[in-house]
Short mmCIF file of C-alpha atoms in Angstrom, two decimals:
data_model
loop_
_atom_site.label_atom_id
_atom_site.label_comp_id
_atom_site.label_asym_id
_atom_site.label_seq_id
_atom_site.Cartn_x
_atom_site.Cartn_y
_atom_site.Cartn_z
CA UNK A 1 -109.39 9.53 34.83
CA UNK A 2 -110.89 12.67 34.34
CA UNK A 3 -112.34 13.27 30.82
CA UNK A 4 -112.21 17.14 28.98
CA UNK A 5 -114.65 19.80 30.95
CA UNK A 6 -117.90 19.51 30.36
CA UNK A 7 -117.70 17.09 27.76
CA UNK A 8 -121.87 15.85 26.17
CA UNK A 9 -122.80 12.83 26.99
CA UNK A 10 -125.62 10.89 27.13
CA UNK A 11 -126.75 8.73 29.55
CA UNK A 12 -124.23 5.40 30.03
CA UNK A 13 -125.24 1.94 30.67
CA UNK A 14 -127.59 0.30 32.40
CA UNK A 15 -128.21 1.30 36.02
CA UNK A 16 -128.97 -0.83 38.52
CA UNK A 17 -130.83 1.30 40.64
CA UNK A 18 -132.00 4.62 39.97
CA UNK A 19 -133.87 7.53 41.84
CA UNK A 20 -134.86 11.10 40.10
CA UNK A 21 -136.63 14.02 42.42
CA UNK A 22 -137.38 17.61 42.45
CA UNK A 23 -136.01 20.15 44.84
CA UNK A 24 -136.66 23.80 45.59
CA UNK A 25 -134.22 25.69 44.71
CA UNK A 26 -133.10 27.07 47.78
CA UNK A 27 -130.26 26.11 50.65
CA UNK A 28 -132.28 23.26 52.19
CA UNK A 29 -133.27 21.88 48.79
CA UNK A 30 -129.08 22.31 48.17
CA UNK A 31 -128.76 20.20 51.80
CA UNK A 32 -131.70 18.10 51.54
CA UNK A 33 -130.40 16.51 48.10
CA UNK A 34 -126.95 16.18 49.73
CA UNK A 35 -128.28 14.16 51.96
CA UNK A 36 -130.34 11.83 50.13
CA UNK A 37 -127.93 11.41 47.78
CA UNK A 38 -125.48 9.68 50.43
CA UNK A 39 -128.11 7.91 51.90
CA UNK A 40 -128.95 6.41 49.01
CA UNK A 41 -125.68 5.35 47.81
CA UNK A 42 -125.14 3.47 51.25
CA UNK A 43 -128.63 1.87 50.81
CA UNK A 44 -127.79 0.32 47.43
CA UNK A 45 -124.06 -0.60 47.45
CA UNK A 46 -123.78 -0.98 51.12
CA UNK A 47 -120.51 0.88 51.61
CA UNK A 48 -120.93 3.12 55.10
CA UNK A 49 -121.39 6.43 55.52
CA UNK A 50 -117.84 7.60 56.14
CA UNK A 51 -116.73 5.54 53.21
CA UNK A 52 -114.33 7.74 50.77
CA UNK A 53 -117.38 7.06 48.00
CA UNK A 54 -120.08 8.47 50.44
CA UNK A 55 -118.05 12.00 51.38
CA UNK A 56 -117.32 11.98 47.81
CA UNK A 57 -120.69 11.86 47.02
CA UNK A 58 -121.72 14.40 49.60
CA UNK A 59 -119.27 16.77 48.07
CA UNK A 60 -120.28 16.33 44.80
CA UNK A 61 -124.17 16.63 45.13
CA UNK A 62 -123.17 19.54 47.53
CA UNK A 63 -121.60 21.72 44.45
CA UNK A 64 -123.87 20.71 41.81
CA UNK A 65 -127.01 21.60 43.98
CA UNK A 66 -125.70 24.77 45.52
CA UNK A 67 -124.66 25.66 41.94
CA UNK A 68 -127.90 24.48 40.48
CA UNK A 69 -129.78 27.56 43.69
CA UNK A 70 -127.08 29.93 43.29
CA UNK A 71 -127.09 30.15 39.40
CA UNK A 72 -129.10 28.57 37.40
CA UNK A 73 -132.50 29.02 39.46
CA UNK A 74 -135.41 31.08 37.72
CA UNK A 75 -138.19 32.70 40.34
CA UNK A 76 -140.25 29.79 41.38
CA UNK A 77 -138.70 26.48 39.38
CA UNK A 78 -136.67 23.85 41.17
CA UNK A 79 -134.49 21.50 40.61
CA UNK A 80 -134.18 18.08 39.76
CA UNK A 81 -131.16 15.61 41.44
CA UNK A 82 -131.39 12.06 39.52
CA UNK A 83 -129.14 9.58 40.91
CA UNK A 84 -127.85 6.25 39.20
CA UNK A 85 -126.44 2.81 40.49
CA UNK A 86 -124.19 2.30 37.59
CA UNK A 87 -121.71 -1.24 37.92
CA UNK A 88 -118.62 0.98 38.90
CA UNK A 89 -120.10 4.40 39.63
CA UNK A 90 -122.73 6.24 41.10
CA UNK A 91 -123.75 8.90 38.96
CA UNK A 92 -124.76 11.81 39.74
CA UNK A 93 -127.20 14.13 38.01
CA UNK A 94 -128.51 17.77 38.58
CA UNK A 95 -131.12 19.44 35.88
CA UNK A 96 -131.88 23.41 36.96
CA UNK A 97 -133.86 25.96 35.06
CA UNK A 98 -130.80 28.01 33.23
CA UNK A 99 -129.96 26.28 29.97
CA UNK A 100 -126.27 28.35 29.90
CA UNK A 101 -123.67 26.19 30.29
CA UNK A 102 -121.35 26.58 33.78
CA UNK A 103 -117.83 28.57 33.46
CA UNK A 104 -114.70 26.07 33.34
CA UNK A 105 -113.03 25.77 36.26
CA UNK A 106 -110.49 28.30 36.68
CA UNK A 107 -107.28 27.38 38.39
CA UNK A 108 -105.77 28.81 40.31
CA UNK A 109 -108.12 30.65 42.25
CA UNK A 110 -107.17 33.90 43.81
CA UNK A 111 -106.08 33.27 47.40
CA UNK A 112 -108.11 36.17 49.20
CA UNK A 113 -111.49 34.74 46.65
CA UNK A 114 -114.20 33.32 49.28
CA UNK A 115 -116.04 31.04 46.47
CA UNK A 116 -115.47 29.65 42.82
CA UNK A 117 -113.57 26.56 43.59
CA UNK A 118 -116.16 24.04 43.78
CA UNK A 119 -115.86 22.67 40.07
CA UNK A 120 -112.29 22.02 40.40
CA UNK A 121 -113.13 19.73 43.09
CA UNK A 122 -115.62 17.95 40.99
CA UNK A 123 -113.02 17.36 38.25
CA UNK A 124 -110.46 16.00 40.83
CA UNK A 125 -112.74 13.78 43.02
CA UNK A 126 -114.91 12.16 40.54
CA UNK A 127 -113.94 9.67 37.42
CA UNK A 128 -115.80 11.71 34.47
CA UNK A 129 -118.24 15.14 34.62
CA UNK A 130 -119.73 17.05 32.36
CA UNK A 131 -123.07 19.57 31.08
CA UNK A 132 -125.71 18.12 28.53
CA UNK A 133 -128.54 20.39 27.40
CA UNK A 134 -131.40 18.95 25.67
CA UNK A 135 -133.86 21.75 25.29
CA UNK A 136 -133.51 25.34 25.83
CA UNK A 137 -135.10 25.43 29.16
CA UNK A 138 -132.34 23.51 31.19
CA UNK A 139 -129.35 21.83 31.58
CA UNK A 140 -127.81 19.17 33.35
CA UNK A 141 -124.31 18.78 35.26
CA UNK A 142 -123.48 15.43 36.14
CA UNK A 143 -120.42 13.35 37.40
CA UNK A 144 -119.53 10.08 38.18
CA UNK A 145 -117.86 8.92 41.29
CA UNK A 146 -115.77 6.05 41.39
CA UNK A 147 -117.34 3.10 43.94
CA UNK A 148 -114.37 1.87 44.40
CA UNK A 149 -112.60 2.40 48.12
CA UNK A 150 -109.58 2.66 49.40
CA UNK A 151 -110.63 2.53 53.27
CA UNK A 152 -111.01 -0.89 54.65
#
């Protein structure tokens, strides 16, 4: 179920595991986040790498990070990619420098537009997303992808 865009939140439950670090804000920060973020998920729930969970995961850390070095980078600030073992999710969290909140997703997209789709494929792959900003130096996206799997 996939609650109103960009609804506040704050932090749910108890996690069983969780894992916050920084990131330069460029591509291979974008990648290198994408990466751990799938690694880790296989190292604490055990599901495999080509599990729907893990490319879901991949996906989603992909977007949020790429958004977080496209637009909401300042000049020298990174970002920060926090990732929680919750009992049915794995949550995923990205803080950048830009305290403006993202545009909803638009749908449709135009069919000849090369980019602007990747939020609408956070809202359909993950359970619950959304933007918190505590200060008025950042925000946060974050979503929450299902751990349950439908591959056996």
């Amino acid at each position: 179920m996939t609650q109103p865009h960009l609804a506040d939140e704050t932090r749910p439950r108890t996690p069983t595991h969780h894992l916050t670090l920084r990131f330069s804000s460029t591509r291979r920060g974008a990648r290198l986040a994408r990466q751990l973020a799938v690694q880790q998920l296989t190292e604490w729930t055990g599901l495999p790498y080509d599990s729907d969970p893990a490319r879901t995961v991949a996906l989603v850390t992909a977007e949020l990070a790429s958004n977080a070095v496209r637009h909401g980078s300042l000049p020298g600030r990174d970002f920060r990619l926090t990732l929680l073992h919750l009992p049915q999710t794995f949550r995923i969290e990205v803080t950048d420098t830009r305290p403006e909140r993202p545009a909803p997703p638009v749908t449709p997209q135009p069919a000849d537009e090369s980019s602007g789709r990747g939020l609408i494929l956070v809202q359909a792959y993950t359970d619950r997303w959304g933007c918190t900003s505590n200060d008025g130096y950042t925000k946060t996206v974050w979503a929450e992808v299902p751990l349950r799997t439908t591959r056996s």
